[in-house]
Structure formats: C-alpha cells, structure tokens
Coordinates of C-alpha atoms in Angstrom, one line a residue:
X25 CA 117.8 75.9 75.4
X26 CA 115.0 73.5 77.9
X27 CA 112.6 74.8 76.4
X28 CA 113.1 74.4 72.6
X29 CA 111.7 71.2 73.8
X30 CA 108.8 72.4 74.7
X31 CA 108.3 74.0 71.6
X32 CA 109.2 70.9 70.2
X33 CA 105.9 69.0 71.4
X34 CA 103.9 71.4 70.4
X35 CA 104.5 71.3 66.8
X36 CA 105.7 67.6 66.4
X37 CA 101.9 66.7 65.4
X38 CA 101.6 69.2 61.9
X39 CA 98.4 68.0 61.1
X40 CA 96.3 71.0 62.6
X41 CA 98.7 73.1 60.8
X42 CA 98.0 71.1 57.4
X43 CA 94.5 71.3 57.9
X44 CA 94.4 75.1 58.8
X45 CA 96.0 75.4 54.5
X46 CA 94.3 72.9 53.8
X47 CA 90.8 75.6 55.2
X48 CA 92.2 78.7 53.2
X49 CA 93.0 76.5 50.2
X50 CA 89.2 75.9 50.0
X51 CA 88.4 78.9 51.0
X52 CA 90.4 80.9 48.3
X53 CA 89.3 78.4 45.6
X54 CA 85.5 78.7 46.5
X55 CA 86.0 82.7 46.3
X56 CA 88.0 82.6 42.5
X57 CA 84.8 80.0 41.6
X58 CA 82.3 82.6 43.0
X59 CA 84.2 85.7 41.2
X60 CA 84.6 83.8 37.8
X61 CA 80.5 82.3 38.2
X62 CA 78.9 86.2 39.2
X63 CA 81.8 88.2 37.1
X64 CA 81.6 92.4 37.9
X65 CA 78.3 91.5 40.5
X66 CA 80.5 89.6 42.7
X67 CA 83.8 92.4 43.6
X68 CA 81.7 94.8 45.6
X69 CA 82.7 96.1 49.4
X70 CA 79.8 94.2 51.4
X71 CA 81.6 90.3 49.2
X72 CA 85.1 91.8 50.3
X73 CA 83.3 92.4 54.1
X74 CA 81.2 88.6 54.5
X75 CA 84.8 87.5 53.4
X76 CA 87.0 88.9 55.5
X77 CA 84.9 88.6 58.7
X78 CA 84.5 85.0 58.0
X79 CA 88.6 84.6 57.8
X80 CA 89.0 86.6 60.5
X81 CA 86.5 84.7 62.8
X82 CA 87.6 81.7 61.6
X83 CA 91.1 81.8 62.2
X84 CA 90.4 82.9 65.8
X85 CA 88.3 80.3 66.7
X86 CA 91.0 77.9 65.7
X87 CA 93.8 79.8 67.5
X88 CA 91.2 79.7 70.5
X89 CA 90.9 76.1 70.0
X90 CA 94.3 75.1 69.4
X91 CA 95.6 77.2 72.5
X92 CA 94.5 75.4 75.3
X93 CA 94.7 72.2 73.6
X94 CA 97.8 71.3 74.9
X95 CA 97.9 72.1 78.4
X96 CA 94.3 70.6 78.5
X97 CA 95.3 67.3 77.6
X98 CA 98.5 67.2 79.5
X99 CA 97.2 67.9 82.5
X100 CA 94.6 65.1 82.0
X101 CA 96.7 62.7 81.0
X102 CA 99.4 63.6 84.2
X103 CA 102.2 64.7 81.5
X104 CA 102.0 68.0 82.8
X105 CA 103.4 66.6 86.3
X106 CA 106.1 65.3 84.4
X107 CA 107.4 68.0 82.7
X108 CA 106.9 70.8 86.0
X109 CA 109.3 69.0 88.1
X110 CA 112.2 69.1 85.2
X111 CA 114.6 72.1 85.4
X112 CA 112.7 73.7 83.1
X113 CA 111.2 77.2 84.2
X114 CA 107.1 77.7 83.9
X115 CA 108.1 80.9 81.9
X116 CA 110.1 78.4 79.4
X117 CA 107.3 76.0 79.1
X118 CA 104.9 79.0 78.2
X119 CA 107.3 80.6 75.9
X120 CA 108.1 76.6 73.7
X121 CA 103.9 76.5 73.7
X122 CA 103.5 79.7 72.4
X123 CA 106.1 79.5 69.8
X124 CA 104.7 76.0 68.4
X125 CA 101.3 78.5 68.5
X126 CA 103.4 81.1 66.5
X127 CA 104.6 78.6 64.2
X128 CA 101.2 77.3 63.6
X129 CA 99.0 80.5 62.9
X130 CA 101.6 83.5 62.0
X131 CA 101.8 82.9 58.4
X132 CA 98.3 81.8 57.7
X133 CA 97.6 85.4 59.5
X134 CA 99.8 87.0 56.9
X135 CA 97.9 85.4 54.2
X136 CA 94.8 86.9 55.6
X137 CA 96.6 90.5 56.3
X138 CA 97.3 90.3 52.5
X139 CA 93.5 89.5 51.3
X140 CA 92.6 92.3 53.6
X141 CA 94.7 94.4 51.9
X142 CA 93.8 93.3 48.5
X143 CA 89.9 94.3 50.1
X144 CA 90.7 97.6 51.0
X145 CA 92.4 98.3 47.9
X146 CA 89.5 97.6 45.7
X147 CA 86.6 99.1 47.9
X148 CA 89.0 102.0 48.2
X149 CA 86.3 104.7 47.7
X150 CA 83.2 102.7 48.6
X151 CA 80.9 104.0 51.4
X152 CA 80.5 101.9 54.4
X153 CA 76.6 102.7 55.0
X154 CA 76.3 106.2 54.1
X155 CA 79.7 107.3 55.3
X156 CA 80.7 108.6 51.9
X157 CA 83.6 106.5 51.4
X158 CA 85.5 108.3 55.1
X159 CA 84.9 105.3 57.0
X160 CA 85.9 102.3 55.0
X161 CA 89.7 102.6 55.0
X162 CA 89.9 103.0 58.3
X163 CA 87.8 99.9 58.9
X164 CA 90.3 98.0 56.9
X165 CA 93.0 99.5 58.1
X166 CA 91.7 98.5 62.2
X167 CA 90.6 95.2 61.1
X168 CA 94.2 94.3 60.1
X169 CA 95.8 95.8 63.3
X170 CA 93.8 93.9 65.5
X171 CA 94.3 90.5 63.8
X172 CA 97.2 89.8 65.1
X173 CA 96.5 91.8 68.6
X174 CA 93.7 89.4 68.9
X175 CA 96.0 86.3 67.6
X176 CA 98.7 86.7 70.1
X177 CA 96.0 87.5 72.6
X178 CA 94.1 84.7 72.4
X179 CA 97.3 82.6 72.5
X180 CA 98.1 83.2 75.6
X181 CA 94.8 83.4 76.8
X182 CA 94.1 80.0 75.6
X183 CA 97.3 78.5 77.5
X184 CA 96.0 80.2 80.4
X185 CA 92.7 78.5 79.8
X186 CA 94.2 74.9 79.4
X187 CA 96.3 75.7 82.4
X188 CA 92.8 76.1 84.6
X189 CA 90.0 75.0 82.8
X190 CA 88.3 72.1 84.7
X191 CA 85.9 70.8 81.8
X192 CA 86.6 70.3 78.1
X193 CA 85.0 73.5 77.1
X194 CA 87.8 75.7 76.5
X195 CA 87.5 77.4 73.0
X196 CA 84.5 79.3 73.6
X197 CA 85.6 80.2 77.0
X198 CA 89.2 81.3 75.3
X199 CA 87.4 83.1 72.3
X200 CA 85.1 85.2 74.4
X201 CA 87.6 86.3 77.0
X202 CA 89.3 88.1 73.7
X203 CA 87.3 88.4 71.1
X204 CA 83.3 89.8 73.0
X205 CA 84.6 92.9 74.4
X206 CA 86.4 95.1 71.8
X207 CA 83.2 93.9 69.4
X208 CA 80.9 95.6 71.8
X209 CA 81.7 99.0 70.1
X210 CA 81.3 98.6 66.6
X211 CA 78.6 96.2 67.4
X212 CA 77.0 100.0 69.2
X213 CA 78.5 101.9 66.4
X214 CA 76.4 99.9 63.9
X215 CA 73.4 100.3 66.0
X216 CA 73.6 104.1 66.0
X217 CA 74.2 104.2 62.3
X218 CA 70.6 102.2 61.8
X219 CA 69.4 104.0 64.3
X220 CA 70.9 107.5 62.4
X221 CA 69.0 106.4 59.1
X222 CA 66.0 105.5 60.9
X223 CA 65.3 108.4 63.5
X224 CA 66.5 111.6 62.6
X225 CA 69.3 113.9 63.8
X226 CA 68.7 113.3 67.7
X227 CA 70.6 109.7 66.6
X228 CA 73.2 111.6 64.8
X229 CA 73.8 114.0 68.4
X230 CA 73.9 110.6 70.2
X231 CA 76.6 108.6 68.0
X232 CA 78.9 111.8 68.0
X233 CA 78.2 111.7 71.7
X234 CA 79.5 108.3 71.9
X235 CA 82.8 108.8 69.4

C-alpha cells in the first residue's frame, strides 16, 4: 500500500531509535552500579518511584519531540507539497508517520512497562505516605496504563503539532497538550495528603470530598 512509503521515511534515519537504547542502556547500567554501590539502602519504594518517573518523563518528552519532527521539517523544506499532491490519502500519510512513531518507541515502552512491573513487585506492601500499603499498587498499576495512553497520545498530537506549528517550538507545546492535564490530579491528591499530615481531619473531609 502508498503509504507503506510513508512509513518508509519515517524510519529510514534509525539513529533516534539507536540513541533512545542507547538512553536506557545507560540508564539501566547507572541503576545496577547504584544497587551494587548502596546494597539493601538502595531497593526501597521512593528509588523504584525517582526511577520510574524519570523513564516515564523521559520517554515522553522524546515521543513529544520526535512526533512533530517530521511534518515540521517537511513543511519547511516544501517536501510536504510534494507528497500531498500524490495519490496518496492525508489519512495514509498519518497512519505511515505514525507507524515509523510505533516502530520507534513501542518496544522501548515495553521495556519500561517491565521495570515498572519489576517496581511494583518489590514495593509490593510498602506505604505510599501513610496509606498503609492500599495505595501503592494501584499507583503502579495506573502508571503503566497510562504509558502507553499517553504514548499513542502524544503521537498523534505531535503530528498534529508539526502539521500547524508556525515556529520550531514543538515539543513542549506537544508534551503539554498531553501530558499537564491528567497530572493536575495527583499533583492535588498529593497536596491534600501534605495537607492531611499537616492540618488535621478537616484535610482528611476535603480529600474524600475530592475522590
């Protein structure tokens, strides 16, 4: 099919997908150094936490930067004239984009799923502030839904970005669009749980307010 070609030009150039290993190589070794330095110390819940936000995030911001990329430069460079007056359909050229996209970022996701998973097996038990232990699997267990929500998401937003965008700055734009509003509740949750261990049981009739 046309737009196998598409596809095609998006993941001719693998070097972004090299690098991306090439990122979780370092990362993975830097974590076995850390656990073999600090022993015991180091394989608590708030290591597996710093480590898995920083993978998530990470990975995001690259999807949110590799996204528009494409449609970014082609449009500056006058390829994307080109290529919209060929037979094939805008819903082809989306769908080749978003499978280089797929191809780039699904199985460094899956590594990432795994680690989380690895995380929420060894914290299994742990309290998450002073939750008792309730609220941590189910942390896990959202976090590694939303991964790949958020991953497909931003895809698509991202092309849509490189499709409009009039300036260069398109991975913050991309990242926000996706990433700032479903952060806006656990970002509140967090502040009534302070809140809860700092002012008494009006906080505690406020958060279940909220839930």
């Amino acid at each position: 099919m046309l737009f196998r070609s598409f596809y095609w030009l998006g993941s001719r150039d693998d070097r972004p997908h090299r690098r991306l290993w090439a990122v979780l190589g370092v990362v993975g070794l830097l974590f076995l150094g850390a656990a073999l330095t600090f022993g015991r110390n180091f394989w608590d819940v708030g290591t597996f936490v710093i480590v898995s936000v920083v993978l998530h995030e990470g990975i995001k911001l690259w999807i949110a930067s590799e996204a528009p990329r494409r449609f970014f430069d082609d449009r500056r460079s006058g390829a994307m004239e080109l290529y919209l007056t060929s037979d094939v359909s805008p819903e082809g050229i989306f769908r080749g984009h978003y499978r280089a996209l797929r191809w780039q970022f699904l199985m460094p996701i899956v590594v990432i799923l795994a680690a989380d998973a690895c995380f929420a097996v060894s914290s299994a038990g742990e309290p998450l502030l002073h939750d008792n232990g309730r609220t941590l699997p189910l942390w896990w267990l959202s976090r590694m839904l939303f991964l790949p929500l958020d991953g497909a998401a931003l895809a698509w937003t991202g092309l849509w970005v490189g499709m409009t965008s009039r300036s260069g700055w398109t991975t913050l734009p991309t990242y926000l669009r996706v990433v700032t509003v479903p952060y806006l509740y656990p970002l509140a949750w967090v502040g009534l749980e302070v809140a809860g261990m700092l002012g008494g049981s009006s906080f505690e009739h406020l958060k279940a307010m909220w839930v």
